[in-house]
Amino acid sequence: MNIKNGQKKNVLSYRLLFFILLCSSCFTIIGTAIQLYNDYQKDVAIIHEGIAHIQRGHLKSLSTSLWDFNMPQLKIGLEGALKLPGIQYLEISEIRKGVEMPVISLGVPLKEHIISISFPLVYPPIDMEIGTLLVVASTESAISRLKERVVLILATQTVKTFMVSFCILFIFHQLIMKHLIRITDYLKKFELDSANTPLEISRTSPDPTEPDLLDQLVLTINTMRKRLNQNLEKRRQAEEALQKSYTEMEKKVAERTKELTKTNQELQIEIIERRQIEEKLIYAKTQAEGANLAKSEFLANISHELRNPMHHILNYSKYGVDKTDKSSKKKTLHYFKQIRKSAERLMLLLNDLLDLSKMEAGRMEYSMAKNDIQKIIIDSIFEYNSMLEEKELNLTVDNRVVEKVNVYCDSYKIGQVMRNLLSNAIKFSPNGKYISIISKVVPSLFNGKKHPNIQITVMDQGVGIPENELITVFDKFSQSSITKTGAGGTGLGLAICWEIIRSHNGSIWAENNQEGGANFNFVLPCFLE
């Protein structure tokens, strides 16, 4: 039987061969033992027949010869009995005064593998016991023949057992095993992209109208493949429904943001409509659960982030409506400031969503110009002075560049990157810790020539990032598993930073500090003055 290299590790075939040989060997040994036992019993029966012949045909003549004390006649009688199969020793004893005395014996006495029988010698006329005949037969010849047969039968049965075993294994391989190997290879190579290719095996069923277990297995696998295709189609439809619901939610949120001056009753109606949209979104998300987990987490985060400023707007607008005639001008102004603050926060979230949407669609416009990178950094720091003071954080700026560094960039977008990185550093740094911004020029080779690049590093002393998330933290809708619970945010900031830096022919990455915290670095092409 030809077995390919890829099938040599087929344990099932080896195990089947082992059990066939084991069972066949057991049956062979048992059958051989029974056969040998029967043959041995036949040989022993022949010896007993010879002894019985002596009893029937010789005892009377020997008794007469012993009575007459005719030694020649006794010897002739013993020689005739000694020729019988298996008889090795004969001895006649005479009884004199109650004591047996040996008279004559023929043959060789043996001590092992013998059958010893004594017969009384009775003189017929007076019916008197005058002596005994000792007959000793040997089973050695039967045992020798038994040994010869053992070797011959075992050799014959062994050859037959191996031939039958390999024939059974060959038949098993042809009828079942090679098809199982084909099915196994099909399942190993099975992928979602090739789910339309059915499983086929080359065999002829005994009765096409009544498929056997192997045909039913192939039919079951193909049925499973069809169901998988159907489920994939349903999942795609669910994803489309999810995307549609998500787009509808964006439109609704934009419309609600523009209509903040509506009455409380109108806002309540809008909230009900929004909740209905969220319920539809949750239903669609449930249909696509497992296939779009990242976007599902994003929807949960964005719902939370949108709900907080929306609640603030509703609450403060309700206070303003209810207490217009009762509150002081200062109190009313406070309400409007809180409404504006929440609206600005809501607008930032919407801007992130719109920016990411434009970037993915390739419609983001950049106002590229020659800009001083240090001025962009300082302007970004200025916006976060109040947050730094509130958390008692110490910010240091390490400018290792002596020359003025200019970058051909969109100053607002690069500032947006700085603000995102600085905001994250402040958010995840404990009170009283340090934040550092380091600028340095690093050379790079392009077409064999060195070109200067400016590397900006934002270092914090926060909780850091797990090593396996240093790359995925820049994915859309992704947040670090350490910081995503309780820290807020949509998981879009770093994704937007990555898109902006990439559009400026730069690179951005994250790494952990040995002393604790994380470093966010980005590099941009620059020129020095």
Short mmCIF file of C-alpha atoms in Angstrom, two decimals:
data_model
loop_
_atom_site.label_atom_id
_atom_site.label_comp_id
_atom_site.label_asym_id
_atom_site.label_seq_id
_atom_site.Cartn_x
_atom_site.Cartn_y
_atom_site.Cartn_z
CA MET A 1 0.00 0.00 0.00
CA ASN A 2 1.45 3.37 -1.06
CA ILE A 3 1.42 5.94 1.72
CA LYS A 4 2.48 9.47 0.92
CA ASN A 5 4.88 11.41 3.14
CA GLY A 6 2.05 13.64 4.32
CA GLN A 7 0.14 10.58 5.49
CA LYS A 8 2.92 8.76 7.34
CA LYS A 9 1.74 10.21 10.61
CA ASN A 10 -1.67 8.70 10.13
CA VAL A 11 -2.04 7.25 13.59
CA LEU A 12 -5.45 5.73 12.79
CA SER A 13 -3.98 3.35 10.18
CA TYR A 14 -1.19 2.30 12.52
CA ARG A 15 -3.59 1.73 15.38
CA LEU A 16 -5.92 -0.28 13.13
CA LEU A 17 -3.00 -2.42 11.94
CA PHE A 18 -1.87 -2.92 15.54
CA PHE A 19 -5.29 -4.07 16.72
CA ILE A 20 -5.78 -6.34 13.68
CA LEU A 21 -2.41 -7.97 14.34
CA LEU A 22 -3.12 -8.18 18.07
CA CYS A 23 -6.53 -9.82 17.62
CA SER A 24 -5.29 -12.10 14.83
CA SER A 25 -2.29 -13.13 16.93
CA CYS A 26 -4.51 -13.88 19.92
CA PHE A 27 -6.84 -15.99 17.81
CA THR A 28 -3.87 -17.70 16.12
CA ILE A 29 -2.26 -18.56 19.45
CA ILE A 30 -5.54 -19.86 20.87
CA GLY A 31 -6.31 -21.89 17.73
CA THR A 32 -2.77 -23.25 17.57
CA ALA A 33 -2.89 -24.25 21.25
CA ILE A 34 -6.19 -26.08 20.74
CA GLN A 35 -4.90 -27.87 17.64
CA LEU A 36 -1.64 -28.87 19.35
CA TYR A 37 -3.52 -30.06 22.40
CA ASN A 38 -5.76 -32.24 20.24
CA ASP A 39 -2.76 -33.66 18.36
CA TYR A 40 -1.01 -34.40 21.63
CA GLN A 41 -4.09 -36.14 23.00
CA LYS A 42 -4.27 -38.25 19.85
CA ASP A 43 -0.63 -39.34 20.27
CA VAL A 44 -1.25 -40.16 23.93
CA ALA A 45 -4.43 -42.04 22.96
CA ILE A 46 -2.36 -44.21 20.57
CA ILE A 47 -0.01 -45.06 23.45
CA HIS A 48 -2.96 -45.94 25.67
CA GLU A 49 -4.36 -48.07 22.86
CA GLY A 50 -1.05 -49.95 22.74
CA ILE A 51 -1.21 -50.52 26.50
CA ALA A 52 -4.82 -51.71 26.14
CA HIS A 53 -3.71 -54.09 23.38
CA ILE A 54 -1.14 -55.58 25.77
CA GLN A 55 -3.87 -56.03 28.34
CA ARG A 56 -6.18 -57.72 25.86
CA GLY A 57 -3.76 -59.87 23.87
CA HIS A 58 -0.70 -60.60 25.99
CA LEU A 59 -1.70 -60.97 29.64
CA LYS A 60 -3.16 -64.49 29.24
CA SER A 61 -0.20 -65.94 27.32
CA LEU A 62 2.28 -64.26 29.68
CA SER A 63 0.42 -65.66 32.73
CA THR A 64 0.62 -69.23 31.26
CA SER A 65 4.32 -68.82 30.38
CA LEU A 66 5.06 -67.51 33.90
CA TRP A 67 3.17 -70.46 35.49
CA ASP A 68 5.21 -72.84 33.36
CA PHE A 69 8.26 -70.65 33.98
CA ASN A 70 8.92 -70.76 30.26
CA MET A 71 11.50 -67.96 29.99
CA PRO A 72 11.95 -68.12 26.20
CA GLN A 73 8.22 -67.82 25.72
CA LEU A 74 8.07 -64.91 28.22
CA LYS A 75 10.82 -63.12 26.32
CA ILE A 76 9.05 -63.61 22.99
CA GLY A 77 5.83 -62.21 24.45
CA LEU A 78 7.58 -59.17 25.93
CA GLU A 79 9.44 -58.47 22.66
CA GLY A 80 6.13 -58.46 20.77
CA ALA A 81 4.60 -56.03 23.30
CA LEU A 82 7.70 -53.80 23.21
CA LYS A 83 7.13 -53.19 19.50
CA LEU A 84 3.84 -51.41 20.18
CA PRO A 85 3.85 -47.53 19.79
CA GLY A 86 5.35 -45.72 22.79
CA ILE A 87 6.17 -48.84 24.88
CA GLN A 88 9.68 -48.38 26.35
CA TYR A 89 9.98 -50.82 29.24
CA LEU A 90 8.32 -54.10 30.34
CA GLU A 91 8.92 -56.05 33.55
CA ILE A 92 7.40 -59.32 34.89
CA SER A 93 7.51 -60.01 38.59
CA GLU A 94 6.56 -63.32 40.27
CA ILE A 95 4.72 -63.40 43.61
CA ARG A 96 6.43 -65.77 45.98
CA LYS A 97 5.14 -66.01 49.50
CA GLY A 98 3.47 -62.64 49.15
CA VAL A 99 6.59 -60.88 47.81
CA GLU A 100 7.06 -59.75 44.22
CA MET A 101 10.32 -60.83 42.69
CA PRO A 102 11.41 -59.54 39.24
CA VAL A 103 11.74 -62.37 36.76
CA ILE A 104 12.41 -60.75 33.37
CA SER A 105 12.45 -57.24 31.91
CA LEU A 106 13.00 -55.68 28.47
CA GLY A 107 13.58 -52.09 27.35
CA VAL A 108 15.02 -49.02 29.06
CA PRO A 109 13.36 -47.70 32.22
CA LEU A 110 12.57 -43.93 32.10
CA LYS A 111 11.94 -41.36 34.84
CA GLU A 112 10.34 -38.45 32.88
CA HIS A 113 7.43 -38.18 30.47
CA ILE A 114 6.18 -41.72 31.18
CA ILE A 115 2.91 -43.59 31.60
CA SER A 116 3.33 -46.46 34.07
CA ILE A 117 0.65 -49.16 34.54
CA SER A 118 0.80 -52.48 36.38
CA PHE A 119 -1.38 -55.45 35.33
CA PRO A 120 -1.90 -58.55 37.52
CA LEU A 121 -0.98 -61.89 35.91
CA VAL A 122 -3.68 -64.46 36.76
CA TYR A 123 -3.35 -68.16 35.89
CA PRO A 124 -6.77 -69.03 34.35
CA PRO A 125 -7.29 -72.64 35.39
CA ILE A 126 -7.07 -71.88 39.09
CA ASP A 127 -7.87 -68.14 38.87
CA MET A 128 -4.82 -67.26 40.95
CA GLU A 129 -2.65 -64.12 40.77
CA ILE A 130 0.85 -65.36 40.23
CA GLY A 131 2.62 -62.11 39.32
CA THR A 132 2.43 -58.60 37.79
CA LEU A 133 3.30 -57.03 34.48
CA LEU A 134 4.72 -53.45 34.66
CA VAL A 135 4.22 -51.49 31.44
CA VAL A 136 6.09 -48.18 31.06
CA ALA A 137 5.25 -46.06 28.00
CA SER A 138 7.05 -42.80 27.00
CA THR A 139 5.34 -39.62 25.78
CA GLU A 140 8.69 -38.17 24.62
CA SER A 141 7.93 -38.89 20.97
CA ALA A 142 4.54 -37.17 21.30
CA ILE A 143 6.22 -34.14 22.88
CA SER A 144 8.87 -34.03 20.12
CA ARG A 145 6.22 -34.13 17.41
CA LEU A 146 4.35 -31.43 19.37
CA LYS A 147 7.40 -29.15 19.31
CA GLU A 148 7.88 -29.64 15.58
CA ARG A 149 4.25 -28.81 14.93
CA VAL A 150 4.43 -25.70 17.15
CA VAL A 151 7.15 -24.14 14.97
CA LEU A 152 5.46 -25.10 11.70
CA ILE A 153 1.96 -24.03 12.73
CA LEU A 154 3.10 -20.76 14.29
CA ALA A 155 5.16 -19.86 11.23
CA THR A 156 2.26 -20.67 8.91
CA GLN A 157 -0.29 -18.85 11.04
CA THR A 158 2.00 -15.80 11.45
CA VAL A 159 2.46 -15.44 7.69
CA LYS A 160 -1.26 -15.88 7.17
CA THR A 161 -2.05 -13.34 9.94
CA PHE A 162 0.22 -10.68 8.47
CA MET A 163 -1.11 -11.24 4.96
CA VAL A 164 -4.73 -11.03 6.12
CA SER A 165 -3.97 -7.95 8.29
CA PHE A 166 -2.32 -6.04 5.47
CA CYS A 167 -5.10 -7.02 3.09
CA ILE A 168 -7.68 -5.71 5.58
CA LEU A 169 -5.65 -2.52 6.07
CA PHE A 170 -5.34 -2.05 2.29
CA ILE A 171 -9.08 -2.51 1.86
CA PHE A 172 -9.74 -0.10 4.77
CA HIS A 173 -7.42 2.48 3.21
CA GLN A 174 -9.05 2.19 -0.21
CA LEU A 175 -12.62 2.26 1.08
CA ILE A 176 -12.36 4.71 3.99
CA MET A 177 -8.96 6.09 4.95
CA LYS A 178 -8.02 7.88 1.72
CA HIS A 179 -11.40 9.59 1.72
CA LEU A 180 -10.96 10.63 5.35
CA ILE A 181 -7.56 12.07 4.42
CA ARG A 182 -9.21 14.00 1.57
CA ILE A 183 -11.87 15.31 3.96
CA THR A 184 -9.18 16.26 6.53
CA ASP A 185 -7.12 18.16 3.93
CA TYR A 186 -10.26 19.97 2.79
CA LEU A 187 -11.11 21.04 6.35
CA LYS A 188 -7.49 22.11 7.07
CA LYS A 189 -7.47 24.36 3.99
CA PHE A 190 -11.02 25.58 4.54
CA GLU A 191 -11.26 29.37 4.71
CA LEU A 192 -14.14 31.81 4.57
CA ASP A 193 -12.99 33.03 1.14
CA SER A 194 -13.18 29.48 -0.25
CA ALA A 195 -16.47 28.54 1.42
CA ASN A 196 -18.16 28.34 -1.99
CA THR A 197 -16.06 25.33 -3.06
CA PRO A 198 -17.91 22.09 -2.17
CA LEU A 199 -16.21 18.99 -0.78
CA GLU A 200 -16.03 16.14 -3.30
CA ILE A 201 -14.54 12.64 -3.00
CA SER A 202 -13.95 10.17 -5.82
CA ARG A 203 -15.87 7.05 -4.92
CA THR A 204 -18.85 5.02 -6.08
CA SER A 205 -21.48 4.35 -3.45
CA PRO A 206 -22.87 0.80 -3.32
CA ASP A 207 -26.39 2.22 -3.54
CA PRO A 208 -26.74 5.89 -4.64
CA THR A 209 -30.26 6.03 -3.23
CA GLU A 210 -29.03 5.02 0.23
CA PRO A 211 -25.75 6.86 0.99
CA ASP A 212 -23.46 5.27 3.55
CA LEU A 213 -21.86 7.03 6.54
CA LEU A 214 -18.98 8.43 4.46
CA ASP A 215 -21.37 9.97 1.92
CA GLN A 216 -23.46 11.34 4.78
CA LEU A 217 -20.32 12.91 6.30
CA VAL A 218 -19.50 14.67 3.00
CA LEU A 219 -23.13 15.77 2.68
CA THR A 220 -23.09 17.11 6.25
CA ILE A 221 -19.87 19.10 5.64
CA ASN A 222 -21.28 20.62 2.45
CA THR A 223 -24.54 21.45 4.27
CA MET A 224 -22.51 23.11 7.01
CA ARG A 225 -20.59 25.07 4.35
CA LYS A 226 -23.84 26.32 2.82
CA ARG A 227 -25.16 27.35 6.24
CA LEU A 228 -21.90 29.15 6.94
CA ASN A 229 -22.28 31.10 3.69
CA GLN A 230 -25.81 32.02 4.68
CA ASN A 231 -24.65 33.16 8.13
CA LEU A 232 -21.86 35.21 6.57
CA GLU A 233 -24.38 36.90 4.31
CA LYS A 234 -26.59 37.64 7.31
CA ARG A 235 -23.62 39.07 9.15
CA ARG A 236 -22.76 41.31 6.19
CA GLN A 237 -26.34 42.53 6.12
CA ALA A 238 -26.19 43.16 9.86
CA GLU A 239 -22.94 45.13 9.41
CA GLU A 240 -24.58 47.22 6.70
CA ALA A 241 -27.54 47.83 9.01
CA LEU A 242 -25.11 48.81 11.77
CA GLN A 243 -23.29 51.24 9.49
CA LYS A 244 -26.59 52.68 8.33
CA SER A 245 -27.76 53.13 11.91
CA TYR A 246 -24.43 54.70 12.83
CA THR A 247 -24.75 57.20 9.95
CA GLU A 248 -28.28 58.01 11.02
CA MET A 249 -27.09 58.58 14.55
CA GLU A 250 -24.40 61.01 13.33
CA LYS A 251 -27.00 62.99 11.40
CA LYS A 252 -29.35 63.05 14.36
CA VAL A 253 -26.61 64.20 16.72
CA ALA A 254 -25.63 67.00 14.31
CA GLU A 255 -29.25 68.10 14.03
CA ARG A 256 -29.70 68.06 17.82
CA THR A 257 -26.54 70.11 18.26
CA LYS A 258 -27.82 72.84 15.91
CA GLU A 259 -31.17 73.00 17.73
CA LEU A 260 -29.94 73.62 21.28
CA THR A 261 -32.28 76.66 21.60
CA LYS A 262 -35.43 74.50 21.37
CA THR A 263 -37.76 74.25 24.31
CA ASN A 264 -37.46 71.57 26.95
CA GLN A 265 -40.41 69.67 25.50
CA GLU A 266 -38.84 69.61 22.04
CA LEU A 267 -35.54 68.46 23.52
CA GLN A 268 -37.31 65.67 25.38
CA ILE A 269 -38.90 64.54 22.11
CA GLU A 270 -35.50 64.59 20.46
CA ILE A 271 -34.03 62.55 23.31
CA ILE A 272 -36.82 59.97 22.86
CA GLU A 273 -36.09 59.81 19.13
CA ARG A 274 -32.40 59.51 19.87
CA ARG A 275 -33.05 56.69 22.30
CA GLN A 276 -35.11 54.95 19.63
CA ILE A 277 -32.17 55.32 17.27
CA GLU A 278 -29.88 53.94 19.96
CA GLU A 279 -32.22 50.97 20.44
CA LYS A 280 -32.11 50.30 16.70
CA LEU A 281 -28.35 50.67 16.84
CA ILE A 282 -28.10 48.20 19.73
CA TYR A 283 -30.32 45.73 17.83
CA ALA A 284 -28.17 46.04 14.72
CA LYS A 285 -25.02 45.80 16.83
CA THR A 286 -26.34 42.60 18.42
CA GLN A 287 -26.81 41.06 14.96
CA ALA A 288 -23.17 41.83 14.08
CA GLU A 289 -21.70 41.10 17.51
CA GLY A 290 -18.44 39.27 17.33
CA ALA A 291 -17.76 40.45 13.75
CA ASN A 292 -17.37 44.14 14.63
CA LEU A 293 -16.31 44.27 18.29
CA ALA A 294 -14.09 47.34 17.93
CA LYS A 295 -16.88 49.48 16.49
CA SER A 296 -19.25 48.14 19.12
CA GLU A 297 -16.94 49.38 21.85
CA PHE A 298 -16.64 52.67 20.04
CA LEU A 299 -20.41 53.10 19.94
CA ALA A 300 -20.58 52.48 23.68
CA ASN A 301 -17.83 55.04 24.32
CA ILE A 302 -19.21 57.67 21.97
CA SER A 303 -22.72 57.28 23.42
CA HIS A 304 -21.27 57.93 26.88
CA GLU A 305 -19.18 60.86 25.68
CA LEU A 306 -22.13 62.44 23.84
CA ARG A 307 -24.62 61.83 26.63
CA ASN A 308 -22.63 63.72 29.31
CA PRO A 309 -22.45 67.10 27.54
CA MET A 310 -26.00 66.62 26.26
CA HIS A 311 -27.27 66.06 29.83
CA HIS A 312 -25.36 69.13 30.99
CA ILE A 313 -26.91 71.19 28.23
CA LEU A 314 -30.39 69.92 29.06
CA ASN A 315 -29.99 70.42 32.81
CA TYR A 316 -28.55 73.93 32.62
CA SER A 317 -31.05 74.98 29.95
CA LYS A 318 -33.83 73.64 32.20
CA TYR A 319 -32.43 75.65 35.13
CA GLY A 320 -32.29 78.72 32.88
CA VAL A 321 -35.89 78.26 31.71
CA ASP A 322 -37.27 77.54 35.19
CA LYS A 323 -35.33 80.30 36.99
CA THR A 324 -35.26 83.09 34.42
CA ASP A 325 -37.26 85.45 36.61
CA LYS A 326 -35.72 84.29 39.89
CA SER A 327 -31.97 84.03 39.20
CA SER A 328 -29.51 86.86 39.17
CA LYS A 329 -27.73 87.94 36.04
CA LYS A 330 -24.55 86.33 37.33
CA LYS A 331 -26.30 83.01 37.91
CA THR A 332 -27.94 83.13 34.48
CA LEU A 333 -24.56 83.89 32.92
CA HIS A 334 -23.13 80.84 34.73
CA TYR A 335 -25.84 78.66 33.17
CA PHE A 336 -25.04 79.95 29.69
CA LYS A 337 -21.31 79.39 30.23
CA GLN A 338 -21.91 75.79 31.29
CA ILE A 339 -24.15 75.24 28.25
CA ARG A 340 -21.45 76.70 26.01
CA LYS A 341 -18.73 74.60 27.68
CA SER A 342 -20.71 71.38 27.17
CA ALA A 343 -21.56 72.37 23.59
CA GLU A 344 -17.86 73.00 22.86
CA ARG A 345 -17.00 69.59 24.27
CA LEU A 346 -19.72 68.06 22.12
CA MET A 347 -18.40 69.93 19.10
CA LEU A 348 -14.87 68.58 19.73
CA LEU A 349 -16.22 65.04 19.68
CA LEU A 350 -18.12 65.70 16.49
CA ASN A 351 -15.07 67.31 14.93
CA ASP A 352 -13.04 64.16 15.72
CA LEU A 353 -15.68 62.02 14.05
CA LEU A 354 -15.87 64.29 11.01
CA ASP A 355 -12.06 64.51 10.75
CA LEU A 356 -11.72 60.74 10.85
CA SER A 357 -14.49 60.34 8.29
CA LYS A 358 -12.77 62.81 5.95
CA MET A 359 -9.41 61.12 6.44
CA GLU A 360 -10.82 57.69 5.65
CA ALA A 361 -12.54 59.08 2.56
CA GLY A 362 -9.35 60.93 1.50
CA ARG A 363 -11.15 64.30 1.50
CA MET A 364 -9.21 65.99 4.31
CA GLU A 365 -7.76 69.29 3.14
CA TYR A 366 -4.44 70.56 4.51
CA SER A 367 -3.19 74.14 4.46
CA MET A 368 0.48 73.40 3.93
CA ALA A 369 2.94 76.19 4.66
CA LYS A 370 6.32 76.84 6.21
CA ASN A 371 5.86 76.90 10.01
CA ASP A 372 8.10 77.13 13.07
CA ILE A 373 7.58 73.84 14.94
CA GLN A 374 8.64 75.35 18.27
CA LYS A 375 5.91 77.98 18.03
CA ILE A 376 3.33 75.27 17.36
CA ILE A 377 4.50 73.40 20.49
CA ILE A 378 4.42 76.54 22.71
CA ASP A 379 0.95 77.51 21.45
CA SER A 380 -0.32 74.01 22.25
CA ILE A 381 1.12 74.12 25.77
CA PHE A 382 -0.51 77.50 26.44
CA GLU A 383 -4.01 75.99 26.00
CA TYR A 384 -3.42 73.47 28.81
CA ASN A 385 -1.96 75.71 31.53
CA SER A 386 -5.14 75.56 33.60
CA MET A 387 -5.29 71.74 33.44
CA LEU A 388 -1.63 71.49 34.44
CA GLU A 389 -2.18 73.78 37.44
CA GLU A 390 -5.35 71.92 38.44
CA LYS A 391 -3.47 68.55 38.66
CA GLU A 392 -0.25 70.20 39.96
CA LEU A 393 1.74 68.73 37.07
CA ASN A 394 5.22 69.99 36.20
CA LEU A 395 5.79 70.49 32.46
CA THR A 396 9.33 70.82 31.09
CA VAL A 397 10.28 71.60 27.50
CA ASP A 398 13.69 70.28 26.41
CA ASN A 399 14.66 71.94 23.12
CA ARG A 400 17.91 70.36 22.01
CA VAL A 401 17.85 72.20 18.65
CA VAL A 402 19.92 75.37 18.44
CA GLU A 403 18.79 76.41 14.97
CA LYS A 404 15.30 77.46 14.05
CA VAL A 405 13.42 74.41 12.81
CA ASN A 406 10.82 74.91 10.08
CA VAL A 407 8.39 72.27 8.94
CA TYR A 408 6.29 72.34 5.80
CA CYS A 409 2.96 71.45 7.38
CA ASP A 410 -0.57 72.43 8.31
CA SER A 411 0.09 74.24 11.59
CA TYR A 412 -3.44 73.62 12.92
CA LYS A 413 -3.29 69.87 12.23
CA ILE A 414 0.18 69.46 13.77
CA GLY A 415 -1.06 71.53 16.71
CA GLN A 416 -4.00 69.14 16.94
CA VAL A 417 -1.52 66.25 17.24
CA MET A 418 0.37 68.07 20.02
CA ARG A 419 -2.87 68.90 21.84
CA ASN A 420 -4.02 65.27 21.64
CA LEU A 421 -0.74 63.89 22.98
CA LEU A 422 -0.46 66.53 25.70
CA SER A 423 -4.11 66.02 26.71
CA ASN A 424 -3.54 62.27 27.08
CA ALA A 425 -0.38 62.83 29.10
CA ILE A 426 -2.24 65.16 31.48
CA LYS A 427 -5.28 62.86 31.72
CA PHE A 428 -3.31 59.71 32.65
CA SER A 429 -0.61 61.29 34.87
CA PRO A 430 -1.19 61.26 38.64
CA ASN A 431 -1.20 64.60 40.46
CA GLY A 432 2.23 66.07 41.18
CA LYS A 433 4.07 64.13 38.46
CA TYR A 434 6.20 65.38 35.56
CA ILE A 435 5.49 65.75 31.84
CA SER A 436 8.33 66.44 29.40
CA ILE A 437 8.35 67.58 25.78
CA ILE A 438 11.65 66.89 24.01
CA SER A 439 12.60 68.19 20.55
CA LYS A 440 15.65 66.95 18.66
CA VAL A 441 16.88 66.68 15.09
CA VAL A 442 17.47 63.17 13.80
CA PRO A 443 18.97 62.45 10.36
CA SER A 444 17.54 60.01 7.86
CA LEU A 445 18.88 58.56 4.62
CA PHE A 446 16.99 59.00 1.34
CA ASN A 447 18.56 58.14 -2.02
CA GLY A 448 21.95 57.94 -0.29
CA LYS A 449 21.68 61.47 1.14
CA LYS A 450 21.07 62.61 4.69
CA HIS A 451 17.93 64.63 5.35
CA PRO A 452 17.06 66.28 8.68
CA ASN A 453 13.93 65.31 10.60
CA ILE A 454 12.51 66.80 13.78
CA GLN A 455 11.48 64.28 16.47
CA ILE A 456 9.01 65.43 19.13
CA THR A 457 8.59 63.25 22.24
CA VAL A 458 5.86 63.70 24.88
CA MET A 459 6.84 61.84 28.05
CA ASP A 460 4.55 61.22 31.03
CA GLN A 461 4.71 59.35 34.34
CA GLY A 462 1.32 57.66 34.03
CA VAL A 463 0.28 54.01 34.02
CA GLY A 464 2.00 53.18 30.73
CA ILE A 465 0.75 50.90 27.93
CA PRO A 466 0.87 47.07 27.77
CA GLU A 467 3.63 45.90 25.41
CA ASN A 468 1.17 44.04 23.16
CA GLU A 469 -0.88 47.26 22.69
CA LEU A 470 1.89 49.70 21.71
CA ILE A 471 0.90 49.34 18.04
CA THR A 472 -2.86 48.75 18.31
CA VAL A 473 -3.31 51.84 20.48
CA PHE A 474 -3.24 53.85 17.22
CA ASP A 475 -6.10 51.82 15.71
CA LYS A 476 -9.47 53.45 15.19
CA PHE A 477 -11.86 53.12 18.13
CA SER A 478 -9.09 51.47 20.19
CA GLN A 479 -8.02 52.32 23.74
CA SER A 480 -5.47 50.78 26.07
CA SER A 481 -6.94 48.05 28.28
CA ILE A 482 -5.37 49.81 31.29
CA THR A 483 -6.81 53.28 30.62
CA LYS A 484 -10.08 52.67 28.76
CA THR A 485 -12.17 51.99 31.87
CA GLY A 486 -13.14 55.18 33.67
CA ALA A 487 -10.87 57.51 31.68
CA GLY A 488 -13.43 58.52 29.04
CA GLY A 489 -12.69 59.23 25.42
CA THR A 490 -13.71 57.68 22.13
CA GLY A 491 -10.46 56.07 21.04
CA LEU A 492 -10.22 58.41 18.01
CA GLY A 493 -7.54 60.86 19.15
CA LEU A 494 -4.48 58.71 18.47
CA ALA A 495 -6.00 57.36 15.24
CA ILE A 496 -6.43 60.96 14.01
CA CYS A 497 -2.85 61.76 15.08
CA TRP A 498 -1.60 58.78 13.08
CA GLU A 499 -3.53 59.89 9.97
CA ILE A 500 -2.26 63.49 10.25
CA ILE A 501 1.40 62.50 10.71
CA ARG A 502 1.15 59.97 7.87
CA SER A 503 -0.27 62.68 5.60
CA HIS A 504 2.79 64.80 6.45
CA ASN A 505 5.17 61.98 5.37
CA GLY A 506 6.12 61.38 8.99
CA SER A 507 5.85 58.56 11.49
CA ILE A 508 4.42 58.22 15.01
CA TRP A 509 4.87 55.49 17.64
CA ALA A 510 4.53 54.77 21.33
CA GLU A 511 6.90 53.20 23.86
CA ASN A 512 7.13 52.73 27.62
CA ASN A 513 9.55 54.47 29.98
CA GLN A 514 11.80 52.33 32.13
CA GLU A 515 10.95 54.60 35.07
CA GLY A 516 7.20 54.29 34.38
CA GLY A 517 4.78 56.04 32.07
CA ALA A 518 4.73 56.24 28.30
CA ASN A 519 6.50 58.13 25.48
CA PHE A 520 4.65 59.23 22.36
CA ASN A 521 7.02 60.18 19.52
CA PHE A 522 6.45 61.60 16.06
CA VAL A 523 8.95 62.55 13.37
CA LEU A 524 8.45 65.07 10.55
CA PRO A 525 10.74 66.15 7.69
CA CYS A 526 12.19 69.61 8.41
CA PHE A 527 14.78 72.13 7.29
CA LEU A 528 17.03 74.23 9.52
CA GLU A 529 17.80 77.92 9.45
#
